[in-house]
JSON list of C-alpha atoms in Angstrom, two decimals:
[
{"chain": "A", "resi": 1, "resn": "MET", "atom": "CA", "xyz": [-0.01, -0.08, 0.08]},
{"chain": "A", "resi": 2, "resn": "ALA", "atom": "CA", "xyz": [1.28, 3.44, -0.80]},
{"chain": "A", "resi": 3, "resn": "ARG", "atom": "CA", "xyz": [-0.16, 6.94, -0.17]},
{"chain": "A", "resi": 4, "resn": "VAL", "atom": "CA", "xyz": [-0.27, 8.62, -3.67]},
{"chain": "A", "resi": 5, "resn": "VAL", "atom": "CA", "xyz": [-1.34, 12.59, -3.95]},
{"chain": "A", "resi": 6, "resn": "VAL", "atom": "CA", "xyz": [-3.04, 14.00, -6.90]},
{"chain": "A", "resi": 7, "resn": "ASP", "atom": "CA", "xyz": [-3.27, 17.73, -7.32]},
{"chain": "A", "resi": 8, "resn": "VAL", "atom": "CA", "xyz": [-5.68, 19.17, -9.76]},
{"chain": "A", "resi": 9, "resn": "VAL", "atom": "CA", "xyz": [-5.25, 22.71, -11.00]},
{"chain": "A", "resi": 10, "resn": "LEU", "atom": "CA", "xyz": [-7.08, 24.96, -13.56]},
{"chain": "A", "resi": 11, "resn": "LYS", "atom": "CA", "xyz": [-5.03, 25.50, -16.95]},
{"chain": "A", "resi": 12, "resn": "PRO", "atom": "CA", "xyz": [-3.31, 28.95, -16.72]},
{"chain": "A", "resi": 13, "resn": "GLU", "atom": "CA", "xyz": [-5.41, 30.35, -19.41]},
{"chain": "A", "resi": 14, "resn": "ILE", "atom": "CA", "xyz": [-8.85, 29.21, -17.53]},
{"chain": "A", "resi": 15, "resn": "LEU", "atom": "CA", "xyz": [-10.16, 32.11, -15.22]},
{"chain": "A", "resi": 16, "resn": "ASP", "atom": "CA", "xyz": [-10.34, 31.22, -11.63]},
{"chain": "A", "resi": 17, "resn": "PRO", "atom": "CA", "xyz": [-12.98, 33.51, -10.26]},
{"chain": "A", "resi": 18, "resn": "GLN", "atom": "CA", "xyz": [-12.91, 31.53, -6.87]},
{"chain": "A", "resi": 19, "resn": "GLY", "atom": "CA", "xyz": [-9.29, 32.26, -6.68]},
{"chain": "A", "resi": 20, "resn": "GLN", "atom": "CA", "xyz": [-10.03, 35.98, -7.46]},
{"chain": "A", "resi": 21, "resn": "ALA", "atom": "CA", "xyz": [-12.60, 36.10, -4.79]},
{"chain": "A", "resi": 22, "resn": "ILE", "atom": "CA", "xyz": [-10.06, 34.99, -2.24]},
{"chain": "A", "resi": 23, "resn": "VAL", "atom": "CA", "xyz": [-7.65, 37.64, -3.25]},
{"chain": "A", "resi": 24, "resn": "GLY", "atom": "CA", "xyz": [-10.31, 40.09, -2.80]},
{"chain": "A", "resi": 25, "resn": "ALA", "atom": "CA", "xyz": [-11.25, 38.70, 0.70]},
{"chain": "A", "resi": 26, "resn": "LEU", "atom": "CA", "xyz": [-7.55, 38.89, 1.78]},
{"chain": "A", "resi": 27, "resn": "GLY", "atom": "CA", "xyz": [-7.41, 42.56, 0.73]},
{"chain": "A", "resi": 28, "resn": "ARG", "atom": "CA", "xyz": [-10.49, 43.11, 2.92]},
{"chain": "A", "resi": 29, "resn": "LEU", "atom": "CA", "xyz": [-9.18, 41.29, 5.81]},
{"chain": "A", "resi": 30, "resn": "GLY", "atom": "CA", "xyz": [-6.03, 43.52, 5.88]},
{"chain": "A", "resi": 31, "resn": "VAL", "atom": "CA", "xyz": [-3.57, 40.88, 4.43]},
{"chain": "A", "resi": 32, "resn": "HIS", "atom": "CA", "xyz": [-1.27, 42.42, 1.64]},
{"chain": "A", "resi": 33, "resn": "GLY", "atom": "CA", "xyz": [1.35, 40.93, -0.43]},
{"chain": "A", "resi": 34, "resn": "VAL", "atom": "CA", "xyz": [-0.74, 38.14, -2.00]},
{"chain": "A", "resi": 35, "resn": "SER", "atom": "CA", "xyz": [-0.98, 39.03, -5.58]},
{"chain": "A", "resi": 36, "resn": "ASP", "atom": "CA", "xyz": [-2.78, 35.68, -7.16]},
{"chain": "A", "resi": 37, "resn": "VAL", "atom": "CA", "xyz": [-4.51, 32.79, -5.88]},
{"chain": "A", "resi": 38, "resn": "ARG", "atom": "CA", "xyz": [-5.36, 29.64, -7.97]},
{"chain": "A", "resi": 39, "resn": "GLN", "atom": "CA", "xyz": [-7.75, 26.94, -6.37]},
{"chain": "A", "resi": 40, "resn": "GLY", "atom": "CA", "xyz": [-7.69, 23.41, -7.29]},
{"chain": "A", "resi": 41, "resn": "LYS", "atom": "CA", "xyz": [-8.39, 20.00, -6.03]},
{"chain": "A", "resi": 42, "resn": "HIS", "atom": "CA", "xyz": [-6.34, 17.74, -3.83]},
{"chain": "A", "resi": 43, "resn": "PHE", "atom": "CA", "xyz": [-6.76, 13.91, -3.66]},
{"chain": "A", "resi": 44, "resn": "GLU", "atom": "CA", "xyz": [-5.00, 11.53, -1.38]},
{"chain": "A", "resi": 45, "resn": "LEU", "atom": "CA", "xyz": [-5.20, 7.81, -2.57]},
{"chain": "A", "resi": 46, "resn": "GLU", "atom": "CA", "xyz": [-4.32, 4.61, -0.83]},
{"chain": "A", "resi": 47, "resn": "VAL", "atom": "CA", "xyz": [-3.28, 2.31, -3.72]},
{"chain": "A", "resi": 48, "resn": "GLY", "atom": "CA", "xyz": [-1.89, -1.30, -3.89]},
{"chain": "A", "resi": 49, "resn": "ASP", "atom": "CA", "xyz": [1.31, -1.96, -4.96]},
{"chain": "A", "resi": 50, "resn": "GLU", "atom": "CA", "xyz": [-0.22, -3.39, -8.46]},
{"chain": "A", "resi": 51, "resn": "VAL", "atom": "CA", "xyz": [-1.54, 0.19, -9.30]},
{"chain": "A", "resi": 52, "resn": "ASP", "atom": "CA", "xyz": [1.32, 1.71, -11.46]},
{"chain": "A", "resi": 53, "resn": "ASP", "atom": "CA", "xyz": [2.01, 5.16, -12.86]},
{"chain": "A", "resi": 54, "resn": "GLU", "atom": "CA", "xyz": [0.10, 4.27, -15.99]},
{"chain": "A", "resi": 55, "resn": "ALA", "atom": "CA", "xyz": [-2.82, 3.44, -14.09]},
{"chain": "A", "resi": 56, "resn": "LEU", "atom": "CA", "xyz": [-2.85, 6.44, -11.78]},
{"chain": "A", "resi": 57, "resn": "ALA", "atom": "CA", "xyz": [-2.44, 8.59, -14.86]},
{"chain": "A", "resi": 58, "resn": "ARG", "atom": "CA", "xyz": [-5.71, 7.01, -16.34]},
{"chain": "A", "resi": 59, "resn": "ILE", "atom": "CA", "xyz": [-7.53, 7.64, -13.12]},
{"chain": "A", "resi": 60, "resn": "ALA", "atom": "CA", "xyz": [-6.34, 11.10, -12.74]},
{"chain": "A", "resi": 61, "resn": "ASP", "atom": "CA", "xyz": [-7.04, 11.68, -16.50]},
{"chain": "A", "resi": 62, "resn": "THR", "atom": "CA", "xyz": [-10.70, 10.03, -16.44]},
{"chain": "A", "resi": 63, "resn": "LEU", "atom": "CA", "xyz": [-12.11, 10.56, -13.05]},
{"chain": "A", "resi": 64, "resn": "LEU", "atom": "CA", "xyz": [-10.14, 13.26, -11.09]},
{"chain": "A", "resi": 65, "resn": "ALA", "atom": "CA", "xyz": [-9.34, 16.05, -13.44]},
{"chain": "A", "resi": 66, "resn": "ASN", "atom": "CA", "xyz": [-11.32, 17.40, -16.38]},
{"chain": "A", "resi": 67, "resn": "PRO", "atom": "CA", "xyz": [-8.51, 17.51, -18.90]},
{"chain": "A", "resi": 68, "resn": "VAL", "atom": "CA", "xyz": [-10.12, 19.99, -21.13]},
{"chain": "A", "resi": 69, "resn": "ILE", "atom": "CA", "xyz": [-9.59, 22.76, -18.44]},
{"chain": "A", "resi": 70, "resn": "GLU", "atom": "CA", "xyz": [-7.42, 21.17, -15.85]},
{"chain": "A", "resi": 71, "resn": "ASN", "atom": "CA", "xyz": [-3.95, 20.06, -15.41]},
{"chain": "A", "resi": 72, "resn": "PHE", "atom": "CA", "xyz": [-2.88, 17.30, -12.85]},
{"chain": "A", "resi": 73, "resn": "THR", "atom": "CA", "xyz": [0.24, 16.34, -11.19]},
{"chain": "A", "resi": 74, "resn": "ILE", "atom": "CA", "xyz": [0.86, 12.96, -9.46]},
{"chain": "A", "resi": 75, "resn": "ARG", "atom": "CA", "xyz": [3.05, 12.34, -6.48]},
{"chain": "A", "resi": 76, "resn": "ARG", "atom": "CA", "xyz": [4.13, 9.20, -4.76]},
{"chain": "B", "resi": 1, "resn": "MET", "atom": "CA", "xyz": [7.48, 37.03, -5.43]},
{"chain": "B", "resi": 2, "resn": "ALA", "atom": "CA", "xyz": [7.28, 33.32, -4.53]},
{"chain": "B", "resi": 3, "resn": "ARG", "atom": "CA", "xyz": [4.98, 30.53, -5.30]},
{"chain": "B", "resi": 4, "resn": "VAL", "atom": "CA", "xyz": [3.48, 28.91, -2.16]},
{"chain": "B", "resi": 5, "resn": "VAL", "atom": "CA", "xyz": [1.18, 25.78, -2.18]},
{"chain": "B", "resi": 6, "resn": "VAL", "atom": "CA", "xyz": [-1.31, 25.46, 0.66]},
{"chain": "B", "resi": 7, "resn": "ASP", "atom": "CA", "xyz": [-3.19, 22.05, 0.80]},
{"chain": "B", "resi": 8, "resn": "VAL", "atom": "CA", "xyz": [-6.25, 21.58, 3.03]},
{"chain": "B", "resi": 9, "resn": "VAL", "atom": "CA", "xyz": [-7.59, 17.94, 3.94]},
{"chain": "B", "resi": 10, "resn": "LEU", "atom": "CA", "xyz": [-10.37, 16.81, 6.10]},
{"chain": "B", "resi": 11, "resn": "LYS", "atom": "CA", "xyz": [-9.23, 15.66, 9.48]},
{"chain": "B", "resi": 12, "resn": "PRO", "atom": "CA", "xyz": [-8.85, 12.13, 9.64]},
{"chain": "B", "resi": 13, "resn": "GLU", "atom": "CA", "xyz": [-11.86, 11.44, 11.97]},
{"chain": "B", "resi": 14, "resn": "ILE", "atom": "CA", "xyz": [-14.20, 13.42, 9.52]},
{"chain": "B", "resi": 15, "resn": "LEU", "atom": "CA", "xyz": [-16.26, 11.45, 7.14]},
{"chain": "B", "resi": 16, "resn": "ASP", "atom": "CA", "xyz": [-15.48, 12.04, 3.38]},
{"chain": "B", "resi": 17, "resn": "PRO", "atom": "CA", "xyz": [-18.51, 11.05, 1.28]},
{"chain": "B", "resi": 18, "resn": "GLN", "atom": "CA", "xyz": [-17.06, 12.71, -1.83]},
{"chain": "B", "resi": 19, "resn": "GLY", "atom": "CA", "xyz": [-13.85, 10.50, -1.52]},
{"chain": "B", "resi": 20, "resn": "GLN", "atom": "CA", "xyz": [-15.90, 7.33, -0.98]},
{"chain": "B", "resi": 21, "resn": "ALA", "atom": "CA", "xyz": [-18.01, 8.12, -4.20]},
{"chain": "B", "resi": 22, "resn": "ILE", "atom": "CA", "xyz": [-14.61, 8.26, -6.09]},
{"chain": "B", "resi": 23, "resn": "VAL", "atom": "CA", "xyz": [-13.68, 4.89, -4.76]},
{"chain": "B", "resi": 24, "resn": "GLY", "atom": "CA", "xyz": [-16.97, 3.57, -5.53]},
{"chain": "B", "resi": 25, "resn": "ALA", "atom": "CA", "xyz": [-16.79, 5.10, -9.27]},
{"chain": "B", "resi": 26, "resn": "LEU", "atom": "CA", "xyz": [-13.28, 3.63, -9.60]},
{"chain": "B", "resi": 27, "resn": "GLY", "atom": "CA", "xyz": [-14.77, 0.09, -8.77]},
{"chain": "B", "resi": 28, "resn": "ARG", "atom": "CA", "xyz": [-17.43, 0.53, -11.34]},
{"chain": "B", "resi": 29, "resn": "LEU", "atom": "CA", "xyz": [-14.92, 1.68, -14.13]},
{"chain": "B", "resi": 30, "resn": "GLY", "atom": "CA", "xyz": [-12.97, -1.41, -13.41]},
{"chain": "B", "resi": 31, "resn": "VAL", "atom": "CA", "xyz": [-10.19, -0.02, -11.67]},
{"chain": "B", "resi": 32, "resn": "HIS", "atom": "CA", "xyz": [-8.88, -2.10, -8.96]},
{"chain": "B", "resi": 33, "resn": "GLY", "atom": "CA", "xyz": [-6.27, -1.47, -5.99]},
{"chain": "B", "resi": 34, "resn": "VAL", "atom": "CA", "xyz": [-7.58, 1.88, -4.86]},
{"chain": "B", "resi": 35, "resn": "SER", "atom": "CA", "xyz": [-8.56, 1.30, -1.13]},
{"chain": "B", "resi": 36, "resn": "ASP", "atom": "CA", "xyz": [-9.23, 4.92, 0.13]},
{"chain": "B", "resi": 37, "resn": "VAL", "atom": "CA", "xyz": [-9.64, 8.22, -1.46]},
{"chain": "B", "resi": 38, "resn": "ARG", "atom": "CA", "xyz": [-9.75, 11.59, 0.44]},
{"chain": "B", "resi": 39, "resn": "GLN", "atom": "CA", "xyz": [-10.42, 14.72, -1.22]},
{"chain": "B", "resi": 40, "resn": "GLY", "atom": "CA", "xyz": [-9.21, 18.08, -0.20]},
{"chain": "B", "resi": 41, "resn": "LYS", "atom": "CA", "xyz": [-8.48, 21.50, -1.69]},
{"chain": "B", "resi": 42, "resn": "HIS", "atom": "CA", "xyz": [-5.12, 22.87, -3.33]},
{"chain": "B", "resi": 43, "resn": "PHE", "atom": "CA", "xyz": [-4.40, 26.58, -3.48]},
{"chain": "B", "resi": 44, "resn": "GLU", "atom": "CA", "xyz": [-1.46, 28.20, -5.19]},
{"chain": "B", "resi": 45, "resn": "LEU", "atom": "CA", "xyz": [-0.72, 31.56, -3.96]},
{"chain": "B", "resi": 46, "resn": "GLU", "atom": "CA", "xyz": [1.77, 34.28, -5.58]},
{"chain": "B", "resi": 47, "resn": "VAL", "atom": "CA", "xyz": [3.13, 35.90, -2.34]},
{"chain": "B", "resi": 48, "resn": "GLY", "atom": "CA", "xyz": [5.49, 38.98, -1.96]},
{"chain": "B", "resi": 49, "resn": "ASP", "atom": "CA", "xyz": [8.56, 38.40, -0.05]},
{"chain": "B", "resi": 50, "resn": "GLU", "atom": "CA", "xyz": [7.20, 40.37, 2.84]},
{"chain": "B", "resi": 51, "resn": "VAL", "atom": "CA", "xyz": [4.74, 37.53, 3.65]},
{"chain": "B", "resi": 52, "resn": "ASP", "atom": "CA", "xyz": [6.33, 35.36, 6.27]},
{"chain": "B", "resi": 53, "resn": "ASP", "atom": "CA", "xyz": [5.59, 31.91, 7.45]},
{"chain": "B", "resi": 54, "resn": "GLU", "atom": "CA", "xyz": [3.41, 33.27, 10.32]},
{"chain": "B", "resi": 55, "resn": "ALA", "atom": "CA", "xyz": [1.34, 35.48, 7.89]},
{"chain": "B", "resi": 56, "resn": "LEU", "atom": "CA", "xyz": [0.60, 32.40, 5.54]},
{"chain": "B", "resi": 57, "resn": "ALA", "atom": "CA", "xyz": [-0.31, 30.29, 8.52]},
{"chain": "B", "resi": 58, "resn": "ARG", "atom": "CA", "xyz": [-2.82, 32.98, 9.48]},
{"chain": "B", "resi": 59, "resn": "ILE", "atom": "CA", "xyz": [-4.07, 33.09, 5.87]},
{"chain": "B", "resi": 60, "resn": "ALA", "atom": "CA", "xyz": [-4.70, 29.38, 5.72]},
{"chain": "B", "resi": 61, "resn": "ASP", "atom": "CA", "xyz": [-5.96, 28.98, 9.21]},
{"chain": "B", "resi": 62, "resn": "THR", "atom": "CA", "xyz": [-8.66, 31.92, 8.89]},
{"chain": "B", "resi": 63, "resn": "LEU", "atom": "CA", "xyz": [-9.42, 31.85, 4.98]},
{"chain": "B", "resi": 64, "resn": "LEU", "atom": "CA", "xyz": [-8.36, 28.70, 3.45]},
{"chain": "B", "resi": 65, "resn": "ALA", "atom": "CA", "xyz": [-9.19, 25.99, 5.75]},
{"chain": "B", "resi": 66, "resn": "ASN", "atom": "CA", "xyz": [-11.86, 25.38, 8.50]},
{"chain": "B", "resi": 67, "resn": "PRO", "atom": "CA", "xyz": [-9.77, 24.40, 11.53]},
{"chain": "B", "resi": 68, "resn": "VAL", "atom": "CA", "xyz": [-12.67, 22.71, 13.15]},
{"chain": "B", "resi": 69, "resn": "ILE", "atom": "CA", "xyz": [-12.79, 19.72, 10.55]},
{"chain": "B", "resi": 70, "resn": "GLU", "atom": "CA", "xyz": [-9.70, 20.57, 8.31]},
{"chain": "B", "resi": 71, "resn": "ASN", "atom": "CA", "xyz": [-5.92, 20.33, 8.54]},
{"chain": "B", "resi": 72, "resn": "PHE", "atom": "CA", "xyz": [-3.60, 22.35, 6.11]},
{"chain": "B", "resi": 73, "resn": "THR", "atom": "CA", "xyz": [-0.03, 22.09, 4.89]},
{"chain": "B", "resi": 74, "resn": "ILE", "atom": "CA", "xyz": [2.12, 24.83, 3.72]},
{"chain": "B", "resi": 75, "resn": "ARG", "atom": "CA", "xyz": [4.94, 24.31, 1.08]},
{"chain": "B", "resi": 76, "resn": "ARG", "atom": "CA", "xyz": [6.98, 27.05, -0.21]}
]
């Protein structure tokens, strides 16, 4: 068994209104110095040893991310 | 300017029905070997050099995570 982390983020060219809302809220809370925020998804998977990198990429590409608008990174 | 990543995950004792739905979907898609999935949030912040670790922890604790049910990790 291994813990695998998959992070899914919007592609750079896709607008992220949720991140922009966080930037605005930080300003209103008096926190300065944060110029940009992008929000994505974070998945922690418990996988068996039979799940190889190719299977993980397929899982991320078909189920965890929308490859039209999102990129993903896999960390073992 | 530096890129900082904040990952927010539900505390281990909090149920994660969204993660369980992903485990069920994987089984129906014919993917085996994934025994558990936990879903969290992933934030990428562009911060100025004046934002120190203490300020980042305050941002994560007050705005990005709900400390009652979530833990967060900060990576510079």
